[in-house]
Tab-separated table of C-alpha atoms and ligand atoms in Angstrom:
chain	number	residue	atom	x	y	z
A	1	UNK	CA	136.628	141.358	143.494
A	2	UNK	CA	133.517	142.359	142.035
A	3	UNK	CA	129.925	143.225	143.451
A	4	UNK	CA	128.768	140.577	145.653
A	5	UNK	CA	125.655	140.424	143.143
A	6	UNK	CA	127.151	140.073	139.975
A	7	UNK	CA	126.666	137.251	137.557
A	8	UNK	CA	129.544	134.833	138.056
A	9	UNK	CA	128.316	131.672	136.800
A	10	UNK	CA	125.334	130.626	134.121
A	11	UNK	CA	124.130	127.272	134.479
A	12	UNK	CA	122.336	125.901	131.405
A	13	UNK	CA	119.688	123.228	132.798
A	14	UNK	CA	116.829	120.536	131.902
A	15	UNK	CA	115.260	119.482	134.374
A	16	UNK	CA	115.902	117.308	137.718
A	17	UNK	CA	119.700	117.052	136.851
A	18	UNK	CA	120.173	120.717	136.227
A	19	UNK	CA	118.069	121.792	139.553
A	20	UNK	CA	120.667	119.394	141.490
A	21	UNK	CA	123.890	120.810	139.815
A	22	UNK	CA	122.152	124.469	140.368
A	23	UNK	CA	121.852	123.158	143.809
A	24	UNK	CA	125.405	122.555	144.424
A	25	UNK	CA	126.592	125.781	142.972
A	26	UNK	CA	124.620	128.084	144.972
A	27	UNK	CA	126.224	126.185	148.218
A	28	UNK	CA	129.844	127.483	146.060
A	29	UNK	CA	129.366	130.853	145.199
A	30	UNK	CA	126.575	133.201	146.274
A	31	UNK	CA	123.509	132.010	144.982
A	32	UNK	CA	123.555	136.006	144.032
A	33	UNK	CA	125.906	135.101	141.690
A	34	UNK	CA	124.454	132.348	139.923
A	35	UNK	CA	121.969	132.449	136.692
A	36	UNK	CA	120.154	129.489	135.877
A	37	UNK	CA	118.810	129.333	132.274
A	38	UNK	CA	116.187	126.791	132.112
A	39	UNK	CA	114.320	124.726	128.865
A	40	UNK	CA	111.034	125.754	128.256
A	41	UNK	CA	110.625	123.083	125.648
A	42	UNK	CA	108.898	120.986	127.893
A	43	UNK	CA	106.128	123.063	128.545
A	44	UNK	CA	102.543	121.896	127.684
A	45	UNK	CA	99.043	122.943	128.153
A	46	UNK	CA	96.994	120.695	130.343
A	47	UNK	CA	93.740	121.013	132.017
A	48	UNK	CA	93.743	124.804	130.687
A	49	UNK	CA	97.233	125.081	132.855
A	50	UNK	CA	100.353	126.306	131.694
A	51	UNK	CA	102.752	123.883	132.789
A	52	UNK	CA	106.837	124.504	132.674
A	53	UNK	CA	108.529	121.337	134.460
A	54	UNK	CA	111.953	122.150	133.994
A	55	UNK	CA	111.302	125.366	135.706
A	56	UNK	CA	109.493	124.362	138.247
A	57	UNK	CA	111.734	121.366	138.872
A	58	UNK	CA	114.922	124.533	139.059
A	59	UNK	CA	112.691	126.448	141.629
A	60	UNK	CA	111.251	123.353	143.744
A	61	UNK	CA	114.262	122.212	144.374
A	62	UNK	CA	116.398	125.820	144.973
A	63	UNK	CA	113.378	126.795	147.447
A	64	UNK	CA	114.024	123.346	148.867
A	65	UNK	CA	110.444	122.478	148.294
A	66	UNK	CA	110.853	119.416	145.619
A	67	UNK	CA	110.280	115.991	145.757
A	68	UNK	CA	113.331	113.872	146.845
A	69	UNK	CA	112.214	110.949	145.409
A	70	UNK	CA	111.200	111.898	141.879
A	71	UNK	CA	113.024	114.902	141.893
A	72	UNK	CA	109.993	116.680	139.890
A	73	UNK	CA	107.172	117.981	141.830
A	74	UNK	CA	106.152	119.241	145.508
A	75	UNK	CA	108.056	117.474	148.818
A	76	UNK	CA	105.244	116.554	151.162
A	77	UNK	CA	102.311	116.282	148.382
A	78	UNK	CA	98.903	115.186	148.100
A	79	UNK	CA	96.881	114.390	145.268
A	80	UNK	CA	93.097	114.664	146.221
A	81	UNK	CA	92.377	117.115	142.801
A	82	UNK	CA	93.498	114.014	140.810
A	83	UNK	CA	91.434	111.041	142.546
A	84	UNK	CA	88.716	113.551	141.674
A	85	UNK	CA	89.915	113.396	138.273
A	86	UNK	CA	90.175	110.121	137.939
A	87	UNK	CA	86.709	109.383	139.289
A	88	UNK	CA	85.226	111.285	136.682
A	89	UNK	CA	87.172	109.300	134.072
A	90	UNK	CA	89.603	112.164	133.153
A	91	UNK	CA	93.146	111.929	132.220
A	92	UNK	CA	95.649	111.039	134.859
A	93	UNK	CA	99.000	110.063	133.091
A	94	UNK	CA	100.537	113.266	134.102
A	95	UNK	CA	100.690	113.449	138.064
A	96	UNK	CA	99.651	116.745	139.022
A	97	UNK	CA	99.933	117.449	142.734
A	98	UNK	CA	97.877	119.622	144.798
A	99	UNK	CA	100.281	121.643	146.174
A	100	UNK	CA	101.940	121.980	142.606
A	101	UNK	CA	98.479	122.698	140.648
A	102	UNK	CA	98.424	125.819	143.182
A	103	UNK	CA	101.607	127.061	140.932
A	104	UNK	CA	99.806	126.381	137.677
A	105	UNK	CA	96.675	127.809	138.865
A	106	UNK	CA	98.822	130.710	139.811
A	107	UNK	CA	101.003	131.190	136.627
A	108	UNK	CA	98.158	130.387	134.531
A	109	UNK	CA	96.411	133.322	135.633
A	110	UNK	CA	99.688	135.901	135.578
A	111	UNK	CA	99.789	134.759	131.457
A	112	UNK	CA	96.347	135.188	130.892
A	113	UNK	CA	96.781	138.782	132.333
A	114	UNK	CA	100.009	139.398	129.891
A	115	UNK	CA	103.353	138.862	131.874
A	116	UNK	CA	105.070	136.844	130.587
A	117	UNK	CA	106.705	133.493	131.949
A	118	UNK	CA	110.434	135.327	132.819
A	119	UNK	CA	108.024	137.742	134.988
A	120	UNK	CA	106.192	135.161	137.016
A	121	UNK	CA	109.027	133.173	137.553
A	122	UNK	CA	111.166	136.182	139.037
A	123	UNK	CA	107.609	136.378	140.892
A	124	UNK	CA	107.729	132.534	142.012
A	125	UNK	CA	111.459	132.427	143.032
A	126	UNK	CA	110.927	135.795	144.853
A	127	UNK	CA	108.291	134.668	147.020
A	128	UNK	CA	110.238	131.309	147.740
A	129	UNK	CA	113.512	133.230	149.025
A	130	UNK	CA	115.479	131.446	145.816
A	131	UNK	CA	118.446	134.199	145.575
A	132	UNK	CA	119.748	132.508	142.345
A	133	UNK	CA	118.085	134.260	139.264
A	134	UNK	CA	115.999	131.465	137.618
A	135	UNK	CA	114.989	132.133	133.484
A	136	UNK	CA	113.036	130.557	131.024
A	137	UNK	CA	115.605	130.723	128.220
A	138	UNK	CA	112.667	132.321	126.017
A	139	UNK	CA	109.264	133.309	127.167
A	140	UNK	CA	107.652	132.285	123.611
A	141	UNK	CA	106.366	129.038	123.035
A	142	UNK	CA	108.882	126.849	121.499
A	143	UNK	CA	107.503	123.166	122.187
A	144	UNK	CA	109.637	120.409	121.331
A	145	UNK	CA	108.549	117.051	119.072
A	146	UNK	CA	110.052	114.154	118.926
A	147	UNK	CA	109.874	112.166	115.924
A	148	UNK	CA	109.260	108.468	116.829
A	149	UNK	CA	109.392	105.362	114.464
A	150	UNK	CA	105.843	103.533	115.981
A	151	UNK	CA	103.867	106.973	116.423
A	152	UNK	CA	105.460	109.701	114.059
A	153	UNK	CA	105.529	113.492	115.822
A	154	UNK	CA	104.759	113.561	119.284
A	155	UNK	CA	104.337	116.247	122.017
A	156	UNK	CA	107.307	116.041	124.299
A	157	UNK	CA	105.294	115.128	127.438
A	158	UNK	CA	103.039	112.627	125.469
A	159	UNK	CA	106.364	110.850	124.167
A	160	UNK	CA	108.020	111.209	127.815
A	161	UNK	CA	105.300	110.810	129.972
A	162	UNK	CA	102.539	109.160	129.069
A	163	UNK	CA	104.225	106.465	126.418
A	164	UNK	CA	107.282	106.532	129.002
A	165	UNK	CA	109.968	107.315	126.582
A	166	UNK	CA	109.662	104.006	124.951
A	167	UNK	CA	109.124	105.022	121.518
A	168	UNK	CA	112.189	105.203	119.304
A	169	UNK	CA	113.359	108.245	118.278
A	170	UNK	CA	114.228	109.268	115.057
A	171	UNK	CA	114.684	112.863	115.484
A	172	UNK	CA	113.430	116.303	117.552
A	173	UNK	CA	112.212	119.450	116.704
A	174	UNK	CA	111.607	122.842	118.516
A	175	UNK	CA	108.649	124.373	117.077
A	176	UNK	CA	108.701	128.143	116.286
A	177	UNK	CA	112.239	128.507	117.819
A	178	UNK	CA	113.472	130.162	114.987
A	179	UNK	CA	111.391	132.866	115.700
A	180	UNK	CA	111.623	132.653	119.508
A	181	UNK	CA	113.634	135.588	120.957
A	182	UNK	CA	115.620	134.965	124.751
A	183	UNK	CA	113.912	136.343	127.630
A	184	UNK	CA	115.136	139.139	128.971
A	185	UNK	CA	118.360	138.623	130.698
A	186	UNK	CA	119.217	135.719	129.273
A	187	UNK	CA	121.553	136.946	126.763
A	188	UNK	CA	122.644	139.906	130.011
A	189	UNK	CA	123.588	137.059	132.275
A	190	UNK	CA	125.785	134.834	129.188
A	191	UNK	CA	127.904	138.108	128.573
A	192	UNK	CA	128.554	139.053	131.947
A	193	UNK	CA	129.684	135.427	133.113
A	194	UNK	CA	132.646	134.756	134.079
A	195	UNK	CA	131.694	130.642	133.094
A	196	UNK	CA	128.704	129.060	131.190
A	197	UNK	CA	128.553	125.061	132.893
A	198	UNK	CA	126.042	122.889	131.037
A	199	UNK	CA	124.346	121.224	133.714
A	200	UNK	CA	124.461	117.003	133.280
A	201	UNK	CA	121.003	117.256	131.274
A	202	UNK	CA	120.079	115.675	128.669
A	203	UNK	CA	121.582	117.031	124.997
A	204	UNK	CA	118.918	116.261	122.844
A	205	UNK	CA	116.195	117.657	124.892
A	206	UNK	CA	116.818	120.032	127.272
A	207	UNK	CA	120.371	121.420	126.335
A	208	UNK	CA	119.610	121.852	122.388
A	209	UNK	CA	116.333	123.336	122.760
A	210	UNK	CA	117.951	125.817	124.739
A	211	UNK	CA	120.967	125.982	122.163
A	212	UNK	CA	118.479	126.608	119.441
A	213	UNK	CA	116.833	129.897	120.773
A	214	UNK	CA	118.514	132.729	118.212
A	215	UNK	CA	121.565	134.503	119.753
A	216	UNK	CA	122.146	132.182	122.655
A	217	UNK	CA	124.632	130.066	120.988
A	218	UNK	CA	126.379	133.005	119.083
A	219	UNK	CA	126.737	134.464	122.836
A	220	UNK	CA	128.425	131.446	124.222
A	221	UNK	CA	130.878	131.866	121.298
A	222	UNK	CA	133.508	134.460	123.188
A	223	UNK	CA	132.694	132.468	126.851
A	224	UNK	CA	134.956	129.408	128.663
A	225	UNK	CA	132.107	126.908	128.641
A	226	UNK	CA	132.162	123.450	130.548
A	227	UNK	CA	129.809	120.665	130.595
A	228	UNK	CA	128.810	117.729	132.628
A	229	UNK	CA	128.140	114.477	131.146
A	230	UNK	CA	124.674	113.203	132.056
A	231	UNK	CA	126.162	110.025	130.674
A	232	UNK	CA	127.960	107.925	133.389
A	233	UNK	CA	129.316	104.810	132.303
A	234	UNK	CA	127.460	104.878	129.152
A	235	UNK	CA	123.745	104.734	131.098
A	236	UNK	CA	121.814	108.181	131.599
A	237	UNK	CA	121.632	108.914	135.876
A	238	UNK	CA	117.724	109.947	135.098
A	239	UNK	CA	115.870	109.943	131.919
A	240	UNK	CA	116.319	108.547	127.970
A	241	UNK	CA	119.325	110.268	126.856
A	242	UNK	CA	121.448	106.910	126.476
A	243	UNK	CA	118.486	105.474	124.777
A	244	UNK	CA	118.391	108.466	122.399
A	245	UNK	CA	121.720	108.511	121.681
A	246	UNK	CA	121.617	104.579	120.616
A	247	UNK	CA	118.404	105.080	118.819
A	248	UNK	CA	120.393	107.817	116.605
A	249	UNK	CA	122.689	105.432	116.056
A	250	UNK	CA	125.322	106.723	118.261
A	251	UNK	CA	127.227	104.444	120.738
A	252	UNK	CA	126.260	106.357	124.583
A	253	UNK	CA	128.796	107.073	126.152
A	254	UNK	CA	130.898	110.110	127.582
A	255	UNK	CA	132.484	110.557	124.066
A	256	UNK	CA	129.748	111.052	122.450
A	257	UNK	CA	127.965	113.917	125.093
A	258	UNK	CA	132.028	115.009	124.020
A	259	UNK	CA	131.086	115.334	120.217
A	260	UNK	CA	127.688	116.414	120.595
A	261	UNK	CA	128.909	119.248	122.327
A	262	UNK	CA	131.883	119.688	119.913
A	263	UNK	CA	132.802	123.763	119.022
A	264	UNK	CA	130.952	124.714	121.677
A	265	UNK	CA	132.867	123.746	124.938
A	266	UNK	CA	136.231	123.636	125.909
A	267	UNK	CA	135.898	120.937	128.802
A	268	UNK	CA	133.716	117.676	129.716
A	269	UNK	CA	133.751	116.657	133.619
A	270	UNK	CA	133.243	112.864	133.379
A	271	UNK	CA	132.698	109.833	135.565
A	272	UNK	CA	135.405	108.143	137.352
A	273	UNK	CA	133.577	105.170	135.024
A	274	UNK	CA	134.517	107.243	131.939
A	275	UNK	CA	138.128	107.593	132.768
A	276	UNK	CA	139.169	105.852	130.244
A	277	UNK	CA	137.721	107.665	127.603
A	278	UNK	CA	139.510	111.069	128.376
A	279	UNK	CA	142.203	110.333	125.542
A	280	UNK	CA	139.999	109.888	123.066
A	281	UNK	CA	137.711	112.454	124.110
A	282	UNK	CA	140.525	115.003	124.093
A	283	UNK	CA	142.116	113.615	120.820
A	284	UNK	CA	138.602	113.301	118.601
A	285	UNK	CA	137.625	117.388	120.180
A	286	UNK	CA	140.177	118.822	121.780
A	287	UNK	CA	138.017	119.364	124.782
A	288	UNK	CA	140.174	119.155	128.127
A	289	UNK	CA	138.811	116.304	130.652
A	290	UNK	CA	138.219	116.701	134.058
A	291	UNK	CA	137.493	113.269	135.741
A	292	UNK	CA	135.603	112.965	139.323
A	293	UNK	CA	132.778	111.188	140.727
A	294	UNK	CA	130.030	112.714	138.851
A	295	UNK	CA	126.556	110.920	140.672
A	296	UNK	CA	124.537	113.739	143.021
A	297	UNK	CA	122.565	111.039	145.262
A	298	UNK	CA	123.289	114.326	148.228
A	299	UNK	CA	123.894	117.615	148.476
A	300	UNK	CA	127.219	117.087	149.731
A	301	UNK	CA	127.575	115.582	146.354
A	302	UNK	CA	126.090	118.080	144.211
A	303	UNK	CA	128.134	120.840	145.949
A	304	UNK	CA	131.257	118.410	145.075
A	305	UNK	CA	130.194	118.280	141.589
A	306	UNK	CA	129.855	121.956	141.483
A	307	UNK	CA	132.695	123.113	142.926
A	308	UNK	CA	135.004	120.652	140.560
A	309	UNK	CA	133.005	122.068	137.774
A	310	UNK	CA	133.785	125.501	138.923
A	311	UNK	CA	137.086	124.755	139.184
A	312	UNK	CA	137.788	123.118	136.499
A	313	UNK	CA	135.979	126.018	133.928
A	314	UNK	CA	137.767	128.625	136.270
A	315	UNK	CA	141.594	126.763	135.491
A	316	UNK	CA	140.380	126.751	131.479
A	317	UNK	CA	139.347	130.447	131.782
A	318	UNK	CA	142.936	131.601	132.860
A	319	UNK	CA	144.326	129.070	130.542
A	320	UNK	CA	142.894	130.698	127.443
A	321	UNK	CA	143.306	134.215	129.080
A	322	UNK	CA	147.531	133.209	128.897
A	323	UNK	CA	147.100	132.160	125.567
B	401	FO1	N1	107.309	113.028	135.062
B	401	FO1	C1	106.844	111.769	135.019
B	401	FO1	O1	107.583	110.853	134.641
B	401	FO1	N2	105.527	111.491	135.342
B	401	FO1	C2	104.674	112.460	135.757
B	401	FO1	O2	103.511	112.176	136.057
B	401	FO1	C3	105.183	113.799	135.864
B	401	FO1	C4	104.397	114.844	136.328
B	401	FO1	C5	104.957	116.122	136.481
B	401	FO1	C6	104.217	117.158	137.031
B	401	FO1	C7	104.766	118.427	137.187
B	401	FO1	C8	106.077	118.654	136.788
B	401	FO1	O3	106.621	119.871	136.946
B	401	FO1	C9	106.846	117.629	136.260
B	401	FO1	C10	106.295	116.351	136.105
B	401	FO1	N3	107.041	115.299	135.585
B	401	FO1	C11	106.534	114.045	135.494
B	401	FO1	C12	108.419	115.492	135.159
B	401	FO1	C13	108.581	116.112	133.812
B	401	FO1	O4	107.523	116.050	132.936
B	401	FO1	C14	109.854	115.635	133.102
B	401	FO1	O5	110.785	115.160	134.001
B	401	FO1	C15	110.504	116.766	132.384
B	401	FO1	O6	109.695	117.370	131.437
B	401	FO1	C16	111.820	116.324	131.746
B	401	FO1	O7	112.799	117.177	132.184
C-alpha cells in the first residue's frame, strides 16, 4: 500500500466527457489519488476574459456545481449580464453565465497579476473542496485551429461554437505548442502513475492537443495506458468527433479511435455496440479490448465506466509486469 495521497491514476480529459469519467473515478479510488490533466486548447479571450472550458467543465462538475443538462457551465444559472449584452447589440453566441463570468472575472484578474493558470486552478478547486488535483496540461497559450474547407483557419470556439461545428474540417493545429512547456506537475503526476486512462474525449481536439505539449507523450512511453472510445456505435456521445473523423476521410468507428491511438495505448474499452469490432481492433494494433456499456447518462454509470477502466488498465499493468 502506498500513501493514501499518492498519484494512482492520471486521467487525460477534454471537456464534458472527461469531467464525467473524472467523476466516476474519484467515486473508485480516493479522489486524493487521482490527477486530471485537462486541454487548454480551447481557451479563448472574450470580453477581456480568460476563458478555459475544459477546465472549468473538470472543476464544475468535480465540485458538483455543473450544468446537468449541457454538461458545460454553472447548475442553477442565470444570465442577466448577457440580456444586458444583448440589448446593447453585443455578441452573444457564446453563453456566458452569471455565476460562471464570476470565475472569469476571477481568473482574469489572478493572470493579469502573474500566476499562472495551474496556480488559479489549484486556487479554484481548493476553494470548491475538489480533492482530485485538476491541471491545465500547459499554462502557455497553445490555441487550437481548425482548418475548414468553407472558412479556412478558424479559432476553435468560433468553429465549435458559434458556426456549430458545421464546417468541414480539413485539418487542426495547436499554435505555439511546440514551444509550450507542461505545467508543473503534469509531467510529476504521468511518472508517478500507476495508469494513464484517456478519458472518452474527443482525439482530434482535446486528446492531441494535449498529446502535442513537448515531453508529455515521451512520458507516457514507459506507462500502461488505456483509453475510452468517445465513439459508440460509430456516433460521438457529445460533440463532432464522428464528423471529424469522416471529414478526414476515416470511417468513425471504435477502430479507428483504436488506430488513432495506435503506439500509444495498450487497451481500448468499447461499447457493447462495438463488440464486434474487438478482433479487428486487436489484430490491425495489438491493443487488448475491453467491452462494457460505455454511455455515462448517471453517476452510477460513470463510476461503472471507471472502475472497468481501472480494472481493465490495472489487469494490463500486471500483464506487462509478467512479461
Ligand atoms: N458550448 C456551446 O455549445 N455553446 C455555448 O454557448 C458555450 C458556452 C460556454 C461557456 C463557458 C464554458 O466553460 C463552456 C461553454 N461551452 C459552450 C462549451 C465549450 O465551449 C465546449 O464544449 C468545449 O470547448 C469543448 O470541449
Amino acid at each position: 500500500m502506498g500513501s493514501p495521497t499518492a498519484p494512482r491514476a492520471v486521467v487525460l480529459a477534454g471537456g464534458v466527457g472527461g469531467a464525467r469519467f473524472a467523476a466516476g473515478l474519484i467515486q473508485v479510488l480516493p479522489p486524493e489519488q487521482v490527477t486530471v490533466i485537462v486541454n487548454v486548447g480551447d481557451d479563448f479571450t472574450h470580453f477581456g476574459l480568460h476563458i478555459s472550458p475544459d477546465l472549468d467543465t473538470v472543476c464544475y462538475t468535480l465540485a458538483g456545481r455543473e450544468n446537468p443538462a449541457t454538461g458545460w457551465g454553472r447548475a442553477d444559472e442565470t444570465w442577466h449580464a448577457l440580456e444586458t449584452v444583448a440589448e446593447l447589440g453585443g455578441p452573444t453566441w457564446f453563453r456566458l453565465g452569471d455565476r460562471d463570468l464570476g470565475l472569469h472575472l476571477e481568473r482574469t484578474r489572478r493572470l493579469q497579476a502573474g500566476e499562472p493558470l495551474s496556480a488559479v486552478t489549484r486556487a479554484v478547486c481548493r476553494a470548491w473542496g475538489v480533492r482530485a488535483t485538476v491541471l491545465p496540461v500547459t499554462d502557455d497559450p497553445v490555441p487550437t485551429v481548425v482548418d475548414t474547407e468553407e472558412h479556412g483557419r478558424l479559432a476553435f470556439q468560433d468553429y465549435f461554437v458559434r458556426l456549430r461545428s458545421r464546417p468541414r474540417v480539413r485539418g487542426f493545429a495547436f499554435q505555439g505548442v511546440e514551444r509550450a512547456r507542461p505545467a508543473p506537475g503534469v509531467l510529476e503526476a504521468l511518472a508517478a502513475a500507476e495508469a494513464v486512462l484517456v478519458a472518452p474525449s474527443n482525439p482530434w481536439v482535446s486528446i492531441d492537443p494535449l498529446l502535442a505539449v513537448p515531453g508529455v507523450r515521451d512520458a507516457l512511453a514507459s506507462k500502461t495506458v488505456v483509453a475510452v472510445s468517445p465513439l459508440i456505435g460509430g456516433r460521438a456521445v457529445k460533440g463532432p468527433a464522428a464528423k471529424m473523423f469522416a471529414e478526414l476521410g476515416i470511417e468513425p468507428s471504435a477502430l479507428a479511435v483504436a488506430q488513432h491511438y495506435a503506439g500509444l495505448i495498450q487497451g481500448l474499452v468499447v461499447d457493447e455496440s462495438d463488440a464486434a469490432l474487438a478482433p479487428r481492433i486487436t489484430a490491425t494494433t495489438g491493443q487488448a479490448v475491453f467491452i462494457t456499456d460505455a454511455w455515462m447518462p448517471t453517476p452510477e454509470r460513470r463510476r461503472a465506466l471507471a472502475q472497468a477502466t481501472w480494472d481493465f488498465a490495472q489487469a494490463l499493468r500486471l500483464a506487462r509486469s509478467l512479461d
